Every structure is written in C-alpha cells, then in structure tokens.
Amino acid sequence: MMYHIDSSDTVGLSDMYGIDPDSTVTHSDIMYHTDSSDTVGLSDMYGIDPDSTVTHSDMMYHIDSSDTVGFSDMYVIDPDITVTHSDMMYHTDSSDTVGFSDMYDIDPDSTVTHSDMMYHTDSSDTVGLADMYDIDPDITVTHSDIMYDIYYNYTFKKMVFIVLDSNDPRQHMN
C-alpha cells in the first residue's frame, strides 16, 4: 500500500504518484519528497517546494499560518488552530475541526475507531479506506491487506481529494 517497489499486482501509493513500480521508494520519499529527484511524494500534492525540508507535523497538521501546506488545509481547518491526531483522523465531535471521518460520511458525533477508519470490515454505516479501494465491506481486511497487499482481484480505485479551489494543484490525487 505504501511503496509498491516491484511490478507485482500489489497496489500502493507509489502507483498513485506515478513512481516507477520497479523502483525503490522510501517512506521519506513518498511522504515528504524533500529533494528535486523524480520521486513523487505527498508534499508535491500540497504545493510544497520539493527541495524544502518537510516535517511530519507540517504534512499532517499545518498548525501555523506558514506557507507549509498539510492535510488540515484539505479539510478546511483554520491553519492557526492546533489540530490533534484524533481530530484529523476521527473527528468524533461536532466541532469545527474537520477530519477523515467527514470525508467518509461518518456521523461527526459518533465514536469512530481506528479499525473503523482503516478497514471497515463489516457492512455497517461506518466507511473506511477499504471502501475507497472497492473491497467487499463484509470481508475481513487486515492491516497488511490495506497497507501493502491489495491485489487487483479487488478493483483498485484511486483516491480523489476535493479541495475548494478547482485550480488548486492539490485537487487531484492521480
């Protein structure tokens, strides 16, 4: 799910970013893209200078009003507020904080677990990453399945994140 460093049927983030499936892709490459090599990472999607140093906090939370762009921007969170991991991932209350659970149409006042968000292994109303990849919601999906070994016998569907500005280069994750 993360790297897809061979040409097998495994589907990973490196495919989504147009990285040669036979190349070696590191976590730093795929997450931050801190140099101007051909490696493509999340920082490119967020319009971060590919030669700059991007931290995990920058990418995930964007808790200040600097030029650094992170997930919180995609979710229309005030860039000057403090955003916690729980806020970003689960959004378990009806505050102004926006998280992944909103993208998946989960009731913002419900309790959302990590398993709900990542796997969606039952046919409840909870929506998780497994749905985005068209995995049968009633199958058992393991962490290894969703992260590394999703094969094409489950139809792979690329994520598309929608942002407010249609001209924003971050709009599509192709």
mmCIF file of C-alpha atoms in Angstrom:
data_model
loop_
_atom_site.group_PDB
_atom_site.id
_atom_site.type_symbol
_atom_site.label_atom_id
_atom_site.label_comp_id
_atom_site.label_asym_id
_atom_site.label_seq_id
_atom_site.Cartn_x
_atom_site.Cartn_y
_atom_site.Cartn_z
ATOM 1 C CA MET A 1 0.000 0.000 0.000
ATOM 2 C CA MET A 2 2.777 2.370 0.762
ATOM 3 C CA TYR A 3 5.539 1.729 -1.715
ATOM 4 C CA HIS A 4 4.884 -0.884 -4.438
ATOM 5 C CA ILE A 5 8.559 -1.334 -5.223
ATOM 6 C CA ASP A 6 8.053 -4.220 -7.643
ATOM 7 C CA SER A 7 5.896 -4.883 -10.682
ATOM 8 C CA SER A 8 3.601 -7.367 -8.967
ATOM 9 C CA ASP A 9 -0.147 -6.935 -8.723
ATOM 10 C CA THR A 10 0.242 -5.217 -5.380
ATOM 11 C CA VAL A 11 -1.194 -1.723 -5.435
ATOM 12 C CA GLY A 12 0.421 1.052 -3.436
ATOM 13 C CA LEU A 13 0.766 4.775 -3.021
ATOM 14 C CA SER A 14 3.756 4.842 -5.333
ATOM 15 C CA ASP A 15 1.461 3.867 -8.199
ATOM 16 C CA MET A 16 -0.851 6.734 -7.423
ATOM 17 C CA TYR A 17 2.075 9.134 -7.636
ATOM 18 C CA GLY A 18 3.378 7.827 -10.949
ATOM 19 C CA ILE A 19 6.532 6.352 -9.485
ATOM 20 C CA ASP A 20 8.205 3.583 -11.476
ATOM 21 C CA PRO A 21 6.747 0.477 -9.818
ATOM 22 C CA ASP A 22 10.114 -1.243 -10.010
ATOM 23 C CA SER A 23 12.000 1.496 -8.233
ATOM 24 C CA THR A 24 12.896 1.605 -4.562
ATOM 25 C CA VAL A 25 10.755 4.140 -2.768
ATOM 26 C CA THR A 26 11.436 5.097 0.823
ATOM 27 C CA HIS A 27 8.976 6.333 3.407
ATOM 28 C CA SER A 28 10.667 9.724 3.338
ATOM 29 C CA ASP A 29 10.398 9.860 -0.445
ATOM 30 C CA ILE A 30 6.722 9.023 -0.585
ATOM 31 C CA MET A 31 5.733 11.183 2.371
ATOM 32 C CA TYR A 32 7.848 14.281 2.067
ATOM 33 C CA HIS A 33 9.762 14.472 -1.229
ATOM 34 C CA THR A 34 12.464 16.644 0.270
ATOM 35 C CA ASP A 35 14.615 16.792 -2.849
ATOM 36 C CA SER A 36 14.109 17.526 -6.531
ATOM 37 C CA SER A 37 14.548 13.941 -7.713
ATOM 38 C CA ASP A 38 11.982 12.131 -9.818
ATOM 39 C CA THR A 39 10.461 10.652 -6.704
ATOM 40 C CA VAL A 40 6.970 11.979 -6.127
ATOM 41 C CA GLY A 41 5.548 12.428 -2.653
ATOM 42 C CA LEU A 42 2.693 13.941 -0.734
ATOM 43 C CA SER A 43 4.498 17.261 -0.467
ATOM 44 C CA ASP A 44 4.091 17.704 -4.225
ATOM 45 C CA MET A 45 0.358 17.355 -3.925
ATOM 46 C CA TYR A 46 0.311 20.122 -1.359
ATOM 47 C CA GLY A 47 2.402 22.565 -3.366
ATOM 48 C CA ILE A 48 5.415 22.376 -1.079
ATOM 49 C CA ASP A 49 8.755 23.265 -2.599
ATOM 50 C CA PRO A 50 10.225 19.824 -3.400
ATOM 51 C CA ASP A 51 13.638 20.991 -2.229
ATOM 52 C CA SER A 52 12.432 22.145 1.163
ATOM 53 C CA THR A 53 12.504 20.153 4.367
ATOM 54 C CA VAL A 54 9.025 18.990 5.271
ATOM 55 C CA THR A 55 8.316 17.514 8.669
ATOM 56 C CA HIS A 56 5.652 15.033 9.675
ATOM 57 C CA SER A 57 3.944 17.777 11.666
ATOM 58 C CA ASP A 58 3.950 20.049 8.632
ATOM 59 C CA MET A 59 2.407 17.407 6.416
ATOM 60 C CA MET A 60 -0.165 16.141 8.868
ATOM 61 C CA TYR A 61 -1.372 19.119 10.831
ATOM 62 C CA HIS A 62 -0.287 22.514 9.453
ATOM 63 C CA ILE A 63 -0.769 24.140 12.836
ATOM 64 C CA ASP A 64 0.575 27.547 11.876
ATOM 65 C CA SER A 65 -0.055 30.054 9.111
ATOM 66 C CA SER A 66 3.247 29.482 7.321
ATOM 67 C CA ASP A 67 3.448 28.544 3.668
ATOM 68 C CA THR A 68 3.669 24.893 4.574
ATOM 69 C CA VAL A 69 0.628 23.014 3.375
ATOM 70 C CA GLY A 70 -0.764 19.952 5.100
ATOM 71 C CA PHE A 71 -3.797 17.750 5.440
ATOM 72 C CA SER A 72 -5.563 20.315 7.577
ATOM 73 C CA ASP A 73 -5.770 22.612 4.561
ATOM 74 C CA MET A 74 -7.507 19.939 2.553
ATOM 75 C CA TYR A 75 -10.064 19.662 5.324
ATOM 76 C CA VAL A 76 -10.645 23.416 5.676
ATOM 77 C CA ILE A 77 -9.228 23.597 9.186
ATOM 78 C CA ASP A 78 -8.158 27.030 10.398
ATOM 79 C CA PRO A 79 -4.393 26.888 9.766
ATOM 80 C CA ASP A 80 -3.679 28.665 13.027
ATOM 81 C CA ILE A 81 -5.531 26.279 15.305
ATOM 82 C CA THR A 82 -3.958 23.292 16.972
ATOM 83 C CA VAL A 83 -5.074 20.101 15.304
ATOM 84 C CA THR A 84 -4.544 16.796 17.044
ATOM 85 C CA HIS A 85 -4.112 13.377 15.509
ATOM 86 C CA SER A 86 -7.508 12.394 16.850
ATOM 87 C CA ASP A 87 -9.083 15.472 15.280
ATOM 88 C CA MET A 88 -7.569 14.746 11.909
ATOM 89 C CA MET A 89 -8.275 11.040 11.872
ATOM 90 C CA TYR A 90 -11.590 10.585 13.600
ATOM 91 C CA HIS A 91 -13.481 13.857 14.179
ATOM 92 C CA THR A 92 -15.583 12.335 16.923
ATOM 93 C CA ASP A 93 -17.420 15.513 17.843
ATOM 94 C CA SER A 94 -19.353 18.199 16.008
ATOM 95 C CA SER A 95 -16.757 20.922 16.443
ATOM 96 C CA ASP A 96 -15.352 22.902 13.552
ATOM 97 C CA THR A 97 -12.459 20.505 13.284
ATOM 98 C CA VAL A 98 -12.617 18.512 10.078
ATOM 99 C CA GLY A 99 -11.096 15.071 9.719
ATOM 100 C CA PHE A 100 -11.065 11.916 7.672
ATOM 101 C CA SER A 101 -14.381 10.804 9.124
ATOM 102 C CA ASP A 102 -16.071 13.681 7.308
ATOM 103 C CA MET A 103 -14.683 12.513 4.014
ATOM 104 C CA TYR A 104 -16.202 9.119 4.689
ATOM 105 C CA ASP A 105 -19.630 10.475 5.729
ATOM 106 C CA ILE A 106 -19.329 9.244 9.295
ATOM 107 C CA ASP A 107 -21.632 10.924 11.781
ATOM 108 C CA PRO A 108 -19.325 13.557 13.342
ATOM 109 C CA ASP A 109 -20.815 12.865 16.764
ATOM 110 C CA SER A 110 -20.237 9.134 16.647
ATOM 111 C CA THR A 111 -17.290 7.290 18.099
ATOM 112 C CA VAL A 112 -15.004 6.204 15.296
ATOM 113 C CA THR A 113 -12.289 3.678 15.950
ATOM 114 C CA HIS A 114 -9.022 3.179 14.128
ATOM 115 C CA SER A 115 -10.359 -0.108 12.805
ATOM 116 C CA ASP A 116 -13.489 1.602 11.502
ATOM 117 C CA MET A 117 -11.496 4.227 9.670
ATOM 118 C CA MET A 118 -8.894 1.909 8.219
ATOM 119 C CA TYR A 119 -10.626 -1.348 7.470
ATOM 120 C CA HIS A 120 -14.440 -1.198 7.531
ATOM 121 C CA THR A 121 -14.699 -4.935 7.936
ATOM 122 C CA ASP A 122 -18.465 -5.053 8.337
ATOM 123 C CA SER A 123 -21.466 -3.711 6.463
ATOM 124 C CA SER A 124 -22.330 -1.021 8.989
ATOM 125 C CA ASP A 125 -22.665 2.616 8.056
ATOM 126 C CA THR A 126 -19.073 3.234 9.010
ATOM 127 C CA VAL A 127 -16.941 3.976 5.983
ATOM 128 C CA GLY A 128 -13.223 3.299 5.795
ATOM 129 C CA LEU A 129 -10.300 3.039 3.433
ATOM 130 C CA ALA A 130 -11.433 -0.399 2.342
ATOM 131 C CA ASP A 131 -14.426 1.236 0.704
ATOM 132 C CA MET A 132 -12.244 3.621 -1.219
ATOM 133 C CA TYR A 133 -10.480 0.607 -2.712
ATOM 134 C CA ASP A 134 -13.740 -1.212 -3.512
ATOM 135 C CA ILE A 135 -13.089 -4.029 -1.082
ATOM 136 C CA ASP A 136 -16.166 -6.032 -0.115
ATOM 137 C CA PRO A 137 -17.214 -4.359 3.167
ATOM 138 C CA ASP A 138 -18.097 -7.739 4.668
ATOM 139 C CA ILE A 139 -14.700 -9.324 4.207
ATOM 140 C CA THR A 140 -12.041 -9.264 6.871
ATOM 141 C CA VAL A 141 -9.348 -6.795 5.903
ATOM 142 C CA THR A 142 -6.090 -6.889 7.791
ATOM 143 C CA HIS A 143 -3.615 -4.096 8.276
ATOM 144 C CA SER A 144 -1.286 -5.906 5.897
ATOM 145 C CA ASP A 145 -4.043 -6.137 3.278
ATOM 146 C CA ILE A 146 -4.942 -2.487 3.331
ATOM 147 C CA MET A 147 -1.401 -1.217 3.651
ATOM 148 C CA TYR A 148 0.642 -3.489 1.418
ATOM 149 C CA ASP A 149 -1.129 -6.291 -0.396
ATOM 150 C CA ILE A 150 -4.334 -5.132 -2.042
ATOM 151 C CA TYR A 151 -4.464 -7.117 -5.249
ATOM 152 C CA TYR A 152 -6.402 -6.370 -8.386
ATOM 153 C CA ASN A 153 -8.941 -9.092 -7.671
ATOM 154 C CA TYR A 154 -10.376 -6.261 -5.602
ATOM 155 C CA THR A 155 -10.795 -3.365 -8.003
ATOM 156 C CA PHE A 156 -8.352 -0.622 -7.143
ATOM 157 C CA LYS A 157 -9.780 2.863 -7.161
ATOM 158 C CA LYS A 158 -7.523 5.881 -6.829
ATOM 159 C CA MET A 159 -8.314 8.392 -4.128
ATOM 160 C CA VAL A 160 -9.502 11.789 -5.244
ATOM 161 C CA PHE A 161 -9.393 14.570 -2.701
ATOM 162 C CA ILE A 162 -11.573 17.575 -3.468
ATOM 163 C CA VAL A 163 -10.419 20.992 -2.329
ATOM 164 C CA LEU A 164 -12.189 24.310 -2.566
ATOM 165 C CA ASP A 165 -10.239 25.840 -5.441
ATOM 166 C CA SER A 166 -10.742 23.963 -8.705
ATOM 167 C CA ASN A 167 -7.457 25.393 -9.956
ATOM 168 C CA ASP A 168 -5.536 24.189 -6.930
ATOM 169 C CA PRO A 169 -2.900 21.602 -7.918
ATOM 170 C CA ARG A 170 -3.799 19.666 -4.796
ATOM 171 C CA GLN A 171 -7.267 18.898 -6.101
ATOM 172 C CA HIS A 172 -6.452 15.572 -7.663
ATOM 173 C CA MET A 173 -4.527 12.593 -6.402
ATOM 174 C CA ASN A 174 -3.938 10.711 -9.616
#
